[in-house]
Amino acid sequence: MQDHHKITGGCSSSRVKGDDMWSATIMRAVWIATLLLWTMAPARSEDSRQVTLGLSAWLTQPIVQSAWRGAELAVEDGNALAARKKSSYRFRLLAQDDQGTANFGVNVARYFIKEKVAGVIGPWSSDAAMATAELYEAARIPQISFTAGTSQWTSQGNRMPFRVVGGTADVGAVLAQVSAATLKGKRVFIIHNDSAYSNALTDELAAHLIKHPGLSATRYLVGRRSTDFNAAVKAATQYQADVLVFLALFPQASAFVEEVRRTGLDAKLLLVGGASSLSFGEGELPQAHVLEYELAREHCPRWKAFTQAYVRRYNAAPSPYSYYAYDATSMMIAAIEQAGSTDGEKIAATLHRMRHAGLSGPISFTASGANAAPRFRLYQYHAKGQWRQVGVFPPGAGQNEKCL
């Protein structure tokens, strides 16, 4: 047994030396192969450049959350496209609640500047947009808003603000056309609040309405948080209004329409911006209309794909703001990719040159950052939350555009 053990041990010793040489050879080969693979491989995740985009919006509002979701889907699509094109950029969305106010908007702006975001989607309200314009301009951070509509924001000579929807100058002109020509209004009653957007839009609408002979108009101020519109509707009745234009905040719209229905007022109603996502009950309300800020292109592949992705992910239908926010976020991402830089000046310069394929058609900007060719659609309400499109502005908009 001892001899056998010695012989086995002697043979084992010679094999260890051979195995060591063989292992060393294998290790060298593995190292060379690994080195070759490392030099030939595409950029790894740790080599990618993460880009943060800020979302400044009134996040506690359900309608705003639908916009937030649209922005999230745009980031996902942007990252998927970057991966396919072997771009090293990867994007993330940093959302902050500006509560639709100037003060909170300023707080959010300072935070985004500290975090060195490459761009901002928003702000949500014109109040926040106006209050933060100089902060973002000084920090060279471009913003693309999908709601802040006051035309003053993009007419102050700054290079950083952009807007994918029409401004108050555009919307006011179309609202006047709808009130006078489409709805045949002769006595127009405008309900507004003291927000920057509502005041600016009311001024624009009133200025256009007085150009129509035989038409009179008046305006009625309500509180920003008011949900009691009894006095406003009573005043409209006394005025013998045949068209009521509601330009207060979106969350107030349902309470206003319910008051009109309760009183039995038969004047035509005209709302704006996102109201087509509202349901006014089971019964018909044919006098209710809403002017939305883009063209609906349900028959187009990109529109369908976004809508289906949204429903799959969130088990709910997107609101108009979902589409607006998707376009704003997608355009910011595309500008960063095209510029090949996160420098705000370069991104802004790229945005000024871009013609972007948005969900509702091409988007480009004027020298001031306003939407160069805003388009609108008019809806009329029917039963059970159904809205039917009854017009587009300017007439014929989108008819000859390629469906993507």
Coordinates of C-alpha atoms in Angstrom, one line a residue:
M1 CA 0.0 0.0 0.0
Q2 CA 2.9 2.3 0.8
D3 CA 4.6 1.6 -2.5
H4 CA 1.5 2.2 -4.4
H5 CA 0.9 5.4 -2.7
K6 CA 4.4 6.6 -3.5
I7 CA 4.1 5.7 -7.2
T8 CA 0.8 7.5 -7.4
G9 CA 2.2 10.5 -5.7
G10 CA 5.2 10.6 -8.1
C11 CA 2.9 10.4 -11.2
S12 CA 0.6 13.1 -9.8
S13 CA 3.5 15.5 -9.3
S14 CA 4.5 15.3 -13.0
R15 CA 0.9 15.9 -14.1
V16 CA 0.7 19.0 -12.0
K17 CA 3.6 20.6 -13.8
G18 CA 2.0 19.8 -17.2
D19 CA -1.3 21.1 -16.0
D20 CA 0.3 24.3 -14.8
M21 CA 1.8 24.9 -18.3
W22 CA -1.5 24.0 -19.9
S23 CA -3.5 26.3 -17.6
A24 CA -1.1 29.2 -18.3
T25 CA -1.5 28.8 -22.0
I26 CA -5.3 28.8 -21.7
M27 CA -5.2 31.9 -19.4
R28 CA -3.1 33.7 -22.0
A29 CA -5.5 32.8 -24.7
V30 CA -8.5 33.8 -22.7
W31 CA -6.9 37.2 -21.8
I32 CA -6.1 37.9 -25.5
A33 CA -9.6 37.0 -26.5
T34 CA -11.1 39.2 -23.8
L35 CA -8.9 42.1 -24.7
L36 CA -10.0 41.8 -28.4
L37 CA -13.7 41.6 -27.4
W38 CA -13.3 44.6 -25.1
T39 CA -11.8 46.7 -27.8
M40 CA -14.3 45.6 -30.5
A41 CA -17.4 45.8 -28.3
P42 CA -19.9 48.7 -28.4
A43 CA -20.0 51.1 -25.6
R44 CA -21.0 49.5 -22.3
S45 CA -23.6 50.8 -20.0
E46 CA -21.0 52.4 -17.8
D47 CA -19.6 54.2 -20.9
S48 CA -22.9 55.8 -21.8
R49 CA -23.6 59.4 -21.1
Q50 CA -26.7 59.9 -18.9
V51 CA -28.7 63.0 -19.7
T52 CA -31.2 64.3 -17.2
L53 CA -34.3 66.1 -18.5
G54 CA -36.5 68.0 -16.0
L55 CA -40.3 67.9 -16.0
S56 CA -41.8 71.0 -14.4
A57 CA -45.6 70.5 -14.0
W58 CA -48.5 70.5 -11.6
L59 CA -48.0 66.8 -10.8
T60 CA -50.9 66.3 -8.4
Q61 CA -53.5 66.9 -11.1
P62 CA -54.7 63.8 -12.9
I63 CA -54.7 65.5 -16.3
V64 CA -51.1 66.5 -15.6
Q65 CA -50.2 63.0 -14.7
S66 CA -51.3 61.9 -18.1
A67 CA -48.8 64.3 -19.6
W68 CA -46.1 63.0 -17.3
R69 CA -46.8 59.5 -18.6
G70 CA -46.5 60.8 -22.2
A71 CA -43.1 62.3 -21.4
E72 CA -42.0 59.0 -19.8
L73 CA -42.9 57.1 -22.9
A74 CA -41.0 59.6 -25.0
V75 CA -37.9 59.0 -22.9
E76 CA -38.3 55.2 -23.3
D77 CA -38.6 55.6 -27.1
G78 CA -35.7 57.9 -27.1
N79 CA -33.5 55.5 -25.3
A80 CA -34.5 52.6 -27.5
L81 CA -33.7 54.6 -30.6
A82 CA -30.3 55.7 -29.1
A83 CA -29.5 52.0 -28.5
R84 CA -30.4 51.1 -32.1
K85 CA -28.2 53.9 -33.4
K86 CA -25.4 53.0 -31.0
S87 CA -25.6 56.5 -29.5
S88 CA -23.9 56.7 -26.1
Y89 CA -26.7 59.0 -24.8
R90 CA -29.2 57.6 -22.3
F91 CA -32.0 59.8 -21.0
R92 CA -33.9 60.0 -17.7
L93 CA -36.8 62.2 -16.6
L94 CA -36.6 64.1 -13.3
A95 CA -40.1 65.3 -12.5
Q96 CA -40.9 68.1 -10.0
D97 CA -44.2 69.6 -8.9
D98 CA -44.4 73.3 -9.7
Q99 CA -48.1 73.4 -8.6
G100 CA -48.8 75.6 -11.6
T101 CA -47.6 78.7 -9.7
A102 CA -44.8 81.2 -10.1
N103 CA -43.2 80.6 -6.6
F104 CA -43.1 76.9 -6.9
G105 CA -41.9 77.2 -10.5
V106 CA -38.9 79.3 -9.3
N107 CA -38.1 76.7 -6.7
V108 CA -38.2 73.9 -9.2
A109 CA -36.0 76.0 -11.6
R110 CA -33.4 76.5 -9.0
Y111 CA -33.3 72.8 -8.2
F112 CA -33.0 71.9 -11.9
I113 CA -30.2 74.3 -12.4
K114 CA -28.4 72.8 -9.4
E115 CA -28.9 69.3 -10.8
K116 CA -27.5 70.5 -14.2
V117 CA -30.4 69.2 -16.2
A118 CA -29.8 69.4 -20.0
G119 CA -33.3 70.7 -20.7
V120 CA -36.8 71.2 -19.2
I121 CA -40.1 69.9 -20.3
G122 CA -42.5 72.6 -19.2
P123 CA -43.1 74.7 -17.1
W124 CA -46.8 73.7 -16.9
S125 CA -48.3 77.2 -16.4
S126 CA -47.7 80.5 -18.0
D127 CA -47.2 82.0 -14.5
A128 CA -44.3 79.5 -13.8
A129 CA -42.9 80.0 -17.3
M130 CA -42.8 83.8 -17.0
A131 CA -41.3 83.7 -13.5
T132 CA -38.5 81.3 -14.4
A133 CA -37.6 82.6 -17.9
E134 CA -34.6 84.7 -16.8
L135 CA -33.3 81.9 -14.5
Y136 CA -33.3 79.3 -17.3
E137 CA -31.9 81.9 -19.7
A138 CA -29.0 82.7 -17.5
A139 CA -28.3 79.0 -16.9
R140 CA -28.6 78.3 -20.6
I141 CA -31.1 75.6 -20.1
P142 CA -33.7 75.2 -23.0
Q143 CA -37.3 74.6 -22.1
I144 CA -40.0 73.1 -24.4
S145 CA -43.5 73.8 -23.0
F146 CA -46.6 71.9 -24.0
T147 CA -49.1 74.0 -22.1
A148 CA -47.6 77.4 -21.0
G149 CA -49.4 79.3 -23.8
T150 CA -48.9 83.0 -23.1
S151 CA -47.3 84.5 -26.3
Q152 CA -45.4 86.9 -24.1
W153 CA -43.1 84.1 -22.9
T154 CA -41.6 83.6 -26.4
S155 CA -41.5 87.3 -27.3
Q156 CA -39.0 88.7 -24.8
G157 CA -35.9 88.1 -26.8
N158 CA -34.7 85.0 -24.9
R159 CA -33.3 82.0 -26.8
M160 CA -34.1 79.2 -24.4
P161 CA -37.9 79.0 -24.4
F162 CA -39.8 76.9 -27.0
R163 CA -43.5 75.8 -27.3
V164 CA -44.9 72.9 -29.3
V165 CA -48.5 74.2 -29.1
G166 CA -50.0 77.5 -30.2
G167 CA -49.6 80.6 -28.1
T168 CA -52.4 82.9 -26.8
A169 CA -52.1 85.1 -29.9
D170 CA -52.8 82.0 -32.1
V171 CA -55.5 80.5 -29.9
G172 CA -57.3 83.8 -29.4
A173 CA -57.6 84.4 -33.1
V174 CA -59.1 80.9 -33.7
L175 CA -61.4 81.1 -30.7
A176 CA -62.8 84.4 -32.1
Q177 CA -63.3 82.7 -35.5
V178 CA -65.1 79.7 -33.9
S179 CA -67.3 82.0 -31.7
A180 CA -68.4 84.3 -34.5
A181 CA -68.4 82.1 -37.6
T182 CA -68.8 78.5 -36.5
L183 CA -71.1 79.0 -33.5
K184 CA -72.8 82.1 -34.9
G185 CA -72.4 84.0 -31.7
K186 CA -73.8 87.5 -31.3
R187 CA -73.4 88.0 -27.6
V188 CA -70.3 86.3 -26.3
F189 CA -69.6 85.9 -22.6
I190 CA -66.0 85.1 -21.6
I191 CA -65.3 83.5 -18.2
H192 CA -61.7 83.8 -17.1
N193 CA -59.5 83.9 -14.0
D194 CA -56.4 86.0 -13.0
S195 CA -53.7 83.5 -14.2
A196 CA -51.2 84.8 -16.7
Y197 CA -52.5 82.5 -19.4
S198 CA -56.2 83.1 -18.9
N199 CA -55.7 86.9 -18.8
A200 CA -53.6 86.9 -21.9
L201 CA -56.0 84.7 -23.8
T202 CA -59.0 86.7 -22.8
D203 CA -57.3 89.9 -24.0
E204 CA -56.5 88.3 -27.3
L205 CA -60.0 86.9 -27.8
A206 CA -61.7 90.2 -26.8
A207 CA -59.5 92.1 -29.2
H208 CA -60.4 89.8 -32.1
L209 CA -64.2 89.7 -31.3
I210 CA -64.6 93.5 -31.5
K211 CA -63.6 93.3 -35.1
H212 CA -66.8 91.4 -35.9
P213 CA -69.6 93.8 -36.7
G214 CA -72.9 93.1 -34.9
L215 CA -71.2 91.1 -32.2
S216 CA -70.8 92.2 -28.5
A217 CA -68.7 90.6 -25.9
T218 CA -68.1 90.9 -22.1
R219 CA -65.8 89.2 -19.6
Y220 CA -66.3 87.8 -16.1
L221 CA -63.6 87.1 -13.6
V222 CA -63.6 84.1 -11.3
G223 CA -61.2 82.8 -8.7
R224 CA -58.5 80.3 -9.7
R225 CA -59.7 77.7 -7.2
S226 CA -63.4 78.4 -7.6
T227 CA -65.8 75.5 -8.2
D228 CA -69.0 77.5 -7.7
F229 CA -70.1 79.1 -11.0
N230 CA -73.6 79.9 -10.1
A231 CA -73.0 83.7 -10.1
A232 CA -71.1 83.5 -13.4
V233 CA -73.8 81.5 -15.2
K234 CA -76.5 83.9 -13.7
A235 CA -74.5 86.8 -15.1
A236 CA -74.3 85.1 -18.5
T237 CA -78.1 84.6 -18.5
Q238 CA -78.7 88.2 -17.7
Y239 CA -76.4 89.2 -20.5
Q240 CA -78.5 87.0 -22.8
A241 CA -75.3 85.3 -24.0
D242 CA -75.6 82.9 -26.9
V243 CA -71.9 81.7 -26.6
L244 CA -70.0 81.1 -23.3
V245 CA -66.2 80.8 -23.7
F246 CA -64.6 79.2 -20.6
L247 CA -61.0 80.2 -20.2
A248 CA -60.4 79.5 -16.5
L249 CA -58.2 76.6 -15.4
F250 CA -58.8 73.2 -16.7
P251 CA -59.7 71.5 -13.4
Q252 CA -62.6 74.0 -13.1
A253 CA -64.2 73.0 -16.4
S254 CA -66.3 70.1 -15.2
A255 CA -67.9 72.2 -12.4
F256 CA -68.7 75.0 -14.8
V257 CA -70.4 72.7 -17.3
E258 CA -72.4 71.0 -14.6
E259 CA -73.6 74.4 -13.5
V260 CA -74.7 75.2 -17.1
R261 CA -76.5 71.9 -17.3
R262 CA -78.2 72.4 -13.9
T263 CA -79.6 75.8 -14.8
G264 CA -80.7 74.7 -18.2
L265 CA -78.9 77.4 -20.1
D266 CA -79.0 76.6 -23.8
A267 CA -76.1 78.9 -24.9
K268 CA -73.3 77.2 -26.8
L269 CA -70.2 76.4 -24.7
L270 CA -66.6 76.8 -25.9
L271 CA -63.7 75.4 -23.9
V272 CA -60.1 75.0 -24.7
G273 CA -57.0 72.9 -24.1
G274 CA -57.5 69.3 -22.9
A275 CA -61.2 69.4 -22.2
S276 CA -61.9 66.7 -24.8
S277 CA -60.7 64.2 -22.1
L278 CA -63.6 65.2 -19.9
S279 CA -67.0 63.4 -19.7
F280 CA -70.1 65.4 -19.1
G281 CA -72.3 62.5 -18.2
E282 CA -74.6 60.1 -20.0
G283 CA -76.8 62.6 -21.7
E284 CA -76.1 64.6 -24.8
L285 CA -74.7 68.1 -24.6
P286 CA -74.4 69.2 -28.2
Q287 CA -73.9 72.8 -27.2
A288 CA -70.5 72.0 -25.7
H289 CA -67.4 72.4 -27.9
V290 CA -63.7 72.3 -27.2
L291 CA -60.7 73.7 -29.2
E292 CA -57.7 71.4 -28.9
Y293 CA -54.1 72.4 -29.8
E294 CA -53.1 69.9 -32.4
L295 CA -54.5 67.7 -35.1
A296 CA -55.7 64.2 -34.2
R297 CA -54.2 61.6 -36.6
E298 CA -55.7 58.4 -35.3
H299 CA -55.1 56.7 -38.7
C300 CA -51.4 57.3 -38.7
P301 CA -49.0 54.5 -37.5
R302 CA -47.1 56.7 -35.0
W303 CA -50.2 58.1 -33.4
K304 CA -51.7 54.5 -33.2
A305 CA -48.5 53.1 -31.8
F306 CA -48.2 55.7 -29.1
T307 CA -51.9 55.4 -28.1
Q308 CA -51.6 51.6 -27.9
A309 CA -48.4 51.7 -25.9
Y310 CA -50.0 54.2 -23.5
V311 CA -53.1 52.1 -23.0
R312 CA -51.0 48.9 -22.5
R313 CA -48.8 50.6 -19.9
Y314 CA -51.3 52.6 -17.9
N315 CA -54.6 50.9 -18.6
A316 CA -56.2 54.2 -19.5
A317 CA -56.6 56.4 -22.5
P318 CA -54.2 59.2 -23.1
S319 CA -55.4 62.8 -22.7
P320 CA -54.5 65.5 -25.3
Y321 CA -51.7 66.6 -22.9
S322 CA -50.2 63.1 -23.2
Y323 CA -49.6 63.7 -26.9
Y324 CA -48.3 67.3 -26.3
A325 CA -45.8 66.2 -23.7
Y326 CA -44.6 63.3 -25.8
D327 CA -43.9 65.6 -28.7
A328 CA -42.1 68.1 -26.4
T329 CA -39.9 65.5 -24.8
S330 CA -39.2 63.7 -28.1
M331 CA -38.1 67.0 -29.7
M332 CA -35.7 67.8 -26.8
I333 CA -34.2 64.4 -27.0
A334 CA -33.8 64.6 -30.8
A335 CA -32.2 68.0 -30.5
I336 CA -29.6 66.7 -28.0
E337 CA -28.8 63.8 -30.3
Q338 CA -28.5 66.0 -33.4
A339 CA -26.4 68.5 -31.5
G340 CA -24.2 65.8 -30.1
S341 CA -24.0 67.9 -27.0
T342 CA -25.7 68.7 -23.7
D343 CA -24.6 72.3 -24.0
G344 CA -27.7 74.5 -23.8
E345 CA -26.6 76.9 -26.5
K346 CA -26.0 74.1 -28.9
I347 CA -29.3 72.4 -28.1
A348 CA -31.2 75.7 -28.5
A349 CA -29.5 76.4 -31.8
T350 CA -30.4 72.9 -33.0
L351 CA -34.1 73.4 -32.0
H352 CA -34.3 76.6 -33.9
R353 CA -33.2 74.7 -37.1
M354 CA -35.3 71.6 -36.6
R355 CA -38.4 70.3 -38.4
H356 CA -39.5 67.5 -36.1
A357 CA -42.0 64.8 -37.1
G358 CA -44.5 65.1 -34.2
L359 CA -47.4 62.8 -33.5
S360 CA -49.8 65.3 -35.0
G361 CA -47.6 66.5 -37.8
P362 CA -44.4 68.5 -38.4
I363 CA -43.2 70.9 -35.7
S364 CA -40.8 73.8 -36.1
F365 CA -40.1 77.0 -34.3
T366 CA -40.0 80.7 -35.1
A367 CA -36.9 82.7 -34.2
S368 CA -38.6 83.5 -30.9
G369 CA -39.3 79.8 -30.1
A370 CA -43.0 79.8 -30.8
N371 CA -44.6 77.1 -32.8
A372 CA -44.2 78.2 -36.4
A373 CA -47.4 76.7 -37.7
P374 CA -49.9 75.8 -34.9
R375 CA -53.0 73.8 -36.0
F376 CA -56.2 73.3 -34.0
R377 CA -59.2 71.0 -34.1
L378 CA -62.7 71.7 -32.9
Y379 CA -64.8 69.0 -31.1
Q380 CA -68.5 68.8 -30.3
Y381 CA -69.7 66.8 -27.3
H382 CA -72.1 63.8 -27.6
A383 CA -73.4 61.4 -25.1
K384 CA -71.2 59.2 -22.7
G385 CA -68.0 61.2 -23.0
Q386 CA -67.8 61.0 -26.8
W387 CA -66.4 64.0 -28.7
R388 CA -66.7 64.3 -32.5
Q389 CA -64.4 66.4 -34.5
V390 CA -66.3 69.1 -36.5
G391 CA -63.5 71.3 -37.8
V392 CA -59.7 72.0 -38.2
F393 CA -57.9 75.3 -38.2
P394 CA -56.6 76.6 -40.4
P395 CA -59.1 74.9 -42.8
G396 CA -57.5 72.0 -44.6
A397 CA -54.6 71.7 -42.1
G398 CA -52.8 68.3 -42.4
Q399 CA -54.6 67.1 -45.5
N400 CA -51.5 66.9 -47.7
E401 CA -49.0 65.8 -45.0
K402 CA -47.4 62.4 -45.1
C403 CA -48.8 60.0 -42.5
L404 CA -46.0 58.6 -40.5

